[in-house]
Amino acid sequence: MECTINWVPATGMGFVAETGSGHLLTMDGAPDGGGRNLAPRPMETLLAGAGGCTAYDVVLILKRGRHEVTGCEVKVTSERAPVDPKVFTRIHLHFKVSGRNLPEAAVARAIELSHDKYCSATIMLAKTAEITTGFEIVPA
């Protein structure tokens, strides 16, 4: 896996990443750091990637279990260290999973499998952050 990041000087502190799969992702800094607030911060992008990684796992696990999942939303909240390097110290992932007749045990197990075995992003972030999860099921 690879990615190339280019600074776009005309934007102040904007960056464009081109992923190995050929997709573009923009990032920017806060105005107090020379950015113009035109795109997510790099650390927000990292957090979003972790949320996307675990959501992917949960949906895939439920589908493979032949459960009728129709939606999955993950609200990710975090805390960071107060001084540099400002690593994530706490991350909470709250899943809102919707579907028809979804067993609570199946949803809990899918989240547990992602958290403990499959989600590379959250497992990596767990090296510095306490990661907690919660969920609710919304009937479809």
PDB file of C-alpha atoms in Angstrom:
ATOM      1  CA  MET A   1       0.000   0.000   0.000  1.00  0.00           C
ATOM      2  CA  GLU A   2       1.328   3.436  -0.837  1.00  0.00           C
ATOM      3  CA  CYS A   3       0.299   7.060  -0.978  1.00  0.00           C
ATOM      4  CA  THR A   4       1.870  10.242  -2.350  1.00  0.00           C
ATOM      5  CA  ILE A   5       1.163  13.533  -0.603  1.00  0.00           C
ATOM      6  CA  ASN A   6       1.782  16.902  -2.255  1.00  0.00           C
ATOM      7  CA  TRP A   7       1.663  20.283  -0.595  1.00  0.00           C
ATOM      8  CA  VAL A   8      -0.360  22.863  -2.537  1.00  0.00           C
ATOM      9  CA  PRO A   9       1.470  26.125  -1.647  1.00  0.00           C
ATOM     10  CA  ALA A  10      -1.284  28.389  -3.007  1.00  0.00           C
ATOM     11  CA  THR A  11      -3.658  27.034  -0.346  1.00  0.00           C
ATOM     12  CA  GLY A  12      -1.438  27.870   2.611  1.00  0.00           C
ATOM     13  CA  MET A  13      -1.251  24.484   4.345  1.00  0.00           C
ATOM     14  CA  GLY A  14      -3.357  22.364   1.997  1.00  0.00           C
ATOM     15  CA  PHE A  15      -2.223  18.932   0.882  1.00  0.00           C
ATOM     16  CA  VAL A  16      -3.472  16.491  -1.727  1.00  0.00           C
ATOM     17  CA  ALA A  17      -2.854  12.794  -1.259  1.00  0.00           C
ATOM     18  CA  GLU A  18      -3.044  10.373  -4.154  1.00  0.00           C
ATOM     19  CA  THR A  19      -3.585   6.849  -2.930  1.00  0.00           C
ATOM     20  CA  GLY A  20      -2.082   3.762  -4.473  1.00  0.00           C
ATOM     21  CA  SER A  21      -5.538   2.906  -5.820  1.00  0.00           C
ATOM     22  CA  GLY A  22      -5.590   6.225  -7.688  1.00  0.00           C
ATOM     23  CA  HIS A  23      -7.946   8.250  -5.505  1.00  0.00           C
ATOM     24  CA  LEU A  24      -7.435  11.805  -4.308  1.00  0.00           C
ATOM     25  CA  LEU A  25      -7.882  13.029  -0.758  1.00  0.00           C
ATOM     26  CA  THR A  26      -7.455  16.641   0.338  1.00  0.00           C
ATOM     27  CA  MET A  27      -6.360  17.823   3.764  1.00  0.00           C
ATOM     28  CA  ASP A  28      -5.837  21.287   5.243  1.00  0.00           C
ATOM     29  CA  GLY A  29      -4.722  22.906   8.441  1.00  0.00           C
ATOM     30  CA  ALA A  30      -6.456  25.203  10.875  1.00  0.00           C
ATOM     31  CA  PRO A  31      -6.198  28.943  10.212  1.00  0.00           C
ATOM     32  CA  ASP A  32      -4.042  29.420  13.324  1.00  0.00           C
ATOM     33  CA  GLY A  33      -1.503  27.054  11.723  1.00  0.00           C
ATOM     34  CA  GLY A  34      -1.493  28.691   8.296  1.00  0.00           C
ATOM     35  CA  GLY A  35      -4.336  26.662   6.798  1.00  0.00           C
ATOM     36  CA  ARG A  36      -7.594  27.931   5.358  1.00  0.00           C
ATOM     37  CA  ASN A  37      -9.943  25.280   6.785  1.00  0.00           C
ATOM     38  CA  LEU A  38     -10.791  24.012   3.289  1.00  0.00           C
ATOM     39  CA  ALA A  39     -10.589  20.292   4.082  1.00  0.00           C
ATOM     40  CA  PRO A  40     -10.266  17.911   7.023  1.00  0.00           C
ATOM     41  CA  ARG A  41      -7.149  18.027   9.175  1.00  0.00           C
ATOM     42  CA  PRO A  42      -4.730  15.123   8.744  1.00  0.00           C
ATOM     43  CA  MET A  43      -5.573  13.765  12.206  1.00  0.00           C
ATOM     44  CA  GLU A  44      -9.304  13.981  11.438  1.00  0.00           C
ATOM     45  CA  THR A  45      -8.595  11.974   8.305  1.00  0.00           C
ATOM     46  CA  LEU A  46      -6.787   9.362  10.386  1.00  0.00           C
ATOM     47  CA  LEU A  47      -9.755   9.139  12.757  1.00  0.00           C
ATOM     48  CA  ALA A  48     -12.209   8.895   9.842  1.00  0.00           C
ATOM     49  CA  GLY A  49     -10.119   6.111   8.330  1.00  0.00           C
ATOM     50  CA  ALA A  50     -10.253   4.167  11.573  1.00  0.00           C
ATOM     51  CA  GLY A  51     -14.025   4.592  11.746  1.00  0.00           C
ATOM     52  CA  GLY A  52     -14.396   3.506   8.131  1.00  0.00           C
ATOM     53  CA  CYS A  53     -12.169   0.490   8.666  1.00  0.00           C
ATOM     54  CA  THR A  54     -14.160  -0.831  11.605  1.00  0.00           C
ATOM     55  CA  ALA A  55     -17.539  -0.032   9.991  1.00  0.00           C
ATOM     56  CA  TYR A  56     -16.449  -2.006   6.925  1.00  0.00           C
ATOM     57  CA  ASP A  57     -15.585  -4.978   9.127  1.00  0.00           C
ATOM     58  CA  VAL A  58     -18.860  -4.870  11.045  1.00  0.00           C
ATOM     59  CA  VAL A  59     -21.005  -4.720   7.893  1.00  0.00           C
ATOM     60  CA  LEU A  60     -19.001  -7.477   6.201  1.00  0.00           C
ATOM     61  CA  ILE A  61     -19.156  -9.752   9.254  1.00  0.00           C
ATOM     62  CA  LEU A  62     -22.918  -9.270   9.590  1.00  0.00           C
ATOM     63  CA  LYS A  63     -23.494  -9.862   5.864  1.00  0.00           C
ATOM     64  CA  ARG A  64     -21.362 -13.013   5.940  1.00  0.00           C
ATOM     65  CA  GLY A  65     -23.499 -14.171   8.865  1.00  0.00           C
ATOM     66  CA  ARG A  66     -26.505 -13.738   6.567  1.00  0.00           C
ATOM     67  CA  HIS A  67     -27.961 -10.958   8.692  1.00  0.00           C
ATOM     68  CA  GLU A  68     -30.096  -8.367   6.959  1.00  0.00           C
ATOM     69  CA  VAL A  69     -28.058  -5.246   7.739  1.00  0.00           C
ATOM     70  CA  THR A  70     -29.263  -2.111   5.959  1.00  0.00           C
ATOM     71  CA  GLY A  71     -27.161   0.615   7.542  1.00  0.00           C
ATOM     72  CA  CYS A  72     -24.165   1.279   9.733  1.00  0.00           C
ATOM     73  CA  GLU A  73     -23.167   4.622  11.205  1.00  0.00           C
ATOM     74  CA  VAL A  74     -20.160   5.034  13.469  1.00  0.00           C
ATOM     75  CA  LYS A  75     -19.783   8.145  15.607  1.00  0.00           C
ATOM     76  CA  VAL A  76     -16.119   8.459  16.553  1.00  0.00           C
ATOM     77  CA  THR A  77     -15.097  10.703  19.438  1.00  0.00           C
ATOM     78  CA  SER A  78     -11.578  11.124  20.704  1.00  0.00           C
ATOM     79  CA  GLU A  79      -9.207  12.788  23.099  1.00  0.00           C
ATOM     80  CA  ARG A  80      -5.617  13.689  22.334  1.00  0.00           C
ATOM     81  CA  ALA A  81      -2.540  14.242  24.455  1.00  0.00           C
ATOM     82  CA  PRO A  82      -2.193  17.915  25.453  1.00  0.00           C
ATOM     83  CA  VAL A  83       1.442  18.195  24.311  1.00  0.00           C
ATOM     84  CA  ASP A  84       3.379  17.103  21.232  1.00  0.00           C
ATOM     85  CA  PRO A  85       3.196  14.523  19.907  1.00  0.00           C
ATOM     86  CA  LYS A  86      -0.545  14.944  20.365  1.00  0.00           C
ATOM     87  CA  VAL A  87      -1.398  11.283  19.907  1.00  0.00           C
ATOM     88  CA  PHE A  88      -4.882   9.966  20.446  1.00  0.00           C
ATOM     89  CA  THR A  89      -5.259   8.845  24.055  1.00  0.00           C
ATOM     90  CA  ARG A  90      -8.944   7.836  24.017  1.00  0.00           C
ATOM     91  CA  ILE A  91     -11.209   6.860  21.142  1.00  0.00           C
ATOM     92  CA  HIS A  92     -14.840   5.857  21.470  1.00  0.00           C
ATOM     93  CA  LEU A  93     -16.680   4.204  18.584  1.00  0.00           C
ATOM     94  CA  HIS A  94     -20.473   4.236  18.831  1.00  0.00           C
ATOM     95  CA  PHE A  95     -22.153   2.074  16.199  1.00  0.00           C
ATOM     96  CA  LYS A  96     -25.725   2.605  15.056  1.00  0.00           C
ATOM     97  CA  VAL A  97     -26.541  -0.515  13.067  1.00  0.00           C
ATOM     98  CA  SER A  98     -29.835  -0.854  11.264  1.00  0.00           C
ATOM     99  CA  GLY A  99     -31.462  -3.875   9.731  1.00  0.00           C
ATOM    100  CA  ARG A 100     -34.238  -6.406   9.969  1.00  0.00           C
ATOM    101  CA  ASN A 101     -34.262  -8.745  12.958  1.00  0.00           C
ATOM    102  CA  LEU A 102     -30.626  -8.108  13.837  1.00  0.00           C
ATOM    103  CA  PRO A 103     -29.693 -10.134  16.908  1.00  0.00           C
ATOM    104  CA  GLU A 104     -27.957  -8.046  19.552  1.00  0.00           C
ATOM    105  CA  ALA A 105     -25.411 -10.831  20.077  1.00  0.00           C
ATOM    106  CA  ALA A 106     -24.476 -10.846  16.379  1.00  0.00           C
ATOM    107  CA  VAL A 107     -23.893  -7.082  16.320  1.00  0.00           C
ATOM    108  CA  ALA A 108     -21.860  -7.228  19.543  1.00  0.00           C
ATOM    109  CA  ARG A 109     -19.786 -10.110  18.150  1.00  0.00           C
ATOM    110  CA  ALA A 110     -19.137  -8.292  14.845  1.00  0.00           C
ATOM    111  CA  ILE A 111     -17.885  -5.229  16.740  1.00  0.00           C
ATOM    112  CA  GLU A 112     -15.755  -7.414  19.006  1.00  0.00           C
ATOM    113  CA  LEU A 113     -14.194  -9.252  16.043  1.00  0.00           C
ATOM    114  CA  SER A 114     -13.385  -5.971  14.330  1.00  0.00           C
ATOM    115  CA  HIS A 115     -11.942  -4.513  17.518  1.00  0.00           C
ATOM    116  CA  ASP A 116      -9.897  -7.568  18.512  1.00  0.00           C
ATOM    117  CA  LYS A 117      -8.912  -9.194  15.221  1.00  0.00           C
ATOM    118  CA  TYR A 118      -9.647  -7.462  11.916  1.00  0.00           C
ATOM    119  CA  CYS A 119      -9.493  -3.655  12.027  1.00  0.00           C
ATOM    120  CA  SER A 120      -5.847  -2.798  11.389  1.00  0.00           C
ATOM    121  CA  ALA A 121      -6.490   0.895  11.985  1.00  0.00           C
ATOM    122  CA  THR A 122      -8.070   0.665  15.431  1.00  0.00           C
ATOM    123  CA  ILE A 123      -5.703  -2.098  16.540  1.00  0.00           C
ATOM    124  CA  MET A 124      -2.774   0.147  15.571  1.00  0.00           C
ATOM    125  CA  LEU A 125      -4.282   3.191  17.309  1.00  0.00           C
ATOM    126  CA  ALA A 126      -4.839   1.075  20.435  1.00  0.00           C
ATOM    127  CA  LYS A 127      -1.066   1.232  20.958  1.00  0.00           C
ATOM    128  CA  THR A 128      -1.532   4.781  22.311  1.00  0.00           C
ATOM    129  CA  ALA A 129      -5.286   5.137  22.841  1.00  0.00           C
ATOM    130  CA  GLU A 130      -7.819   3.413  25.031  1.00  0.00           C
ATOM    131  CA  ILE A 131     -10.476   2.332  22.561  1.00  0.00           C
ATOM    132  CA  THR A 132     -14.037   1.731  23.725  1.00  0.00           C
ATOM    133  CA  THR A 133     -17.148   0.775  21.810  1.00  0.00           C
ATOM    134  CA  GLY A 134     -20.892   0.950  22.167  1.00  0.00           C
ATOM    135  CA  PHE A 135     -23.796   0.232  19.879  1.00  0.00           C
ATOM    136  CA  GLU A 136     -27.471   0.490  19.262  1.00  0.00           C
ATOM    137  CA  ILE A 137     -29.662  -1.399  16.831  1.00  0.00           C
ATOM    138  CA  VAL A 138     -32.248   0.458  14.775  1.00  0.00           C
ATOM    139  CA  PRO A 139     -34.981  -1.721  13.236  1.00  0.00           C
ATOM    140  CA  ALA A 140     -35.329  -1.196   9.491  1.00  0.00           C
TER     141      ALA A 140
END
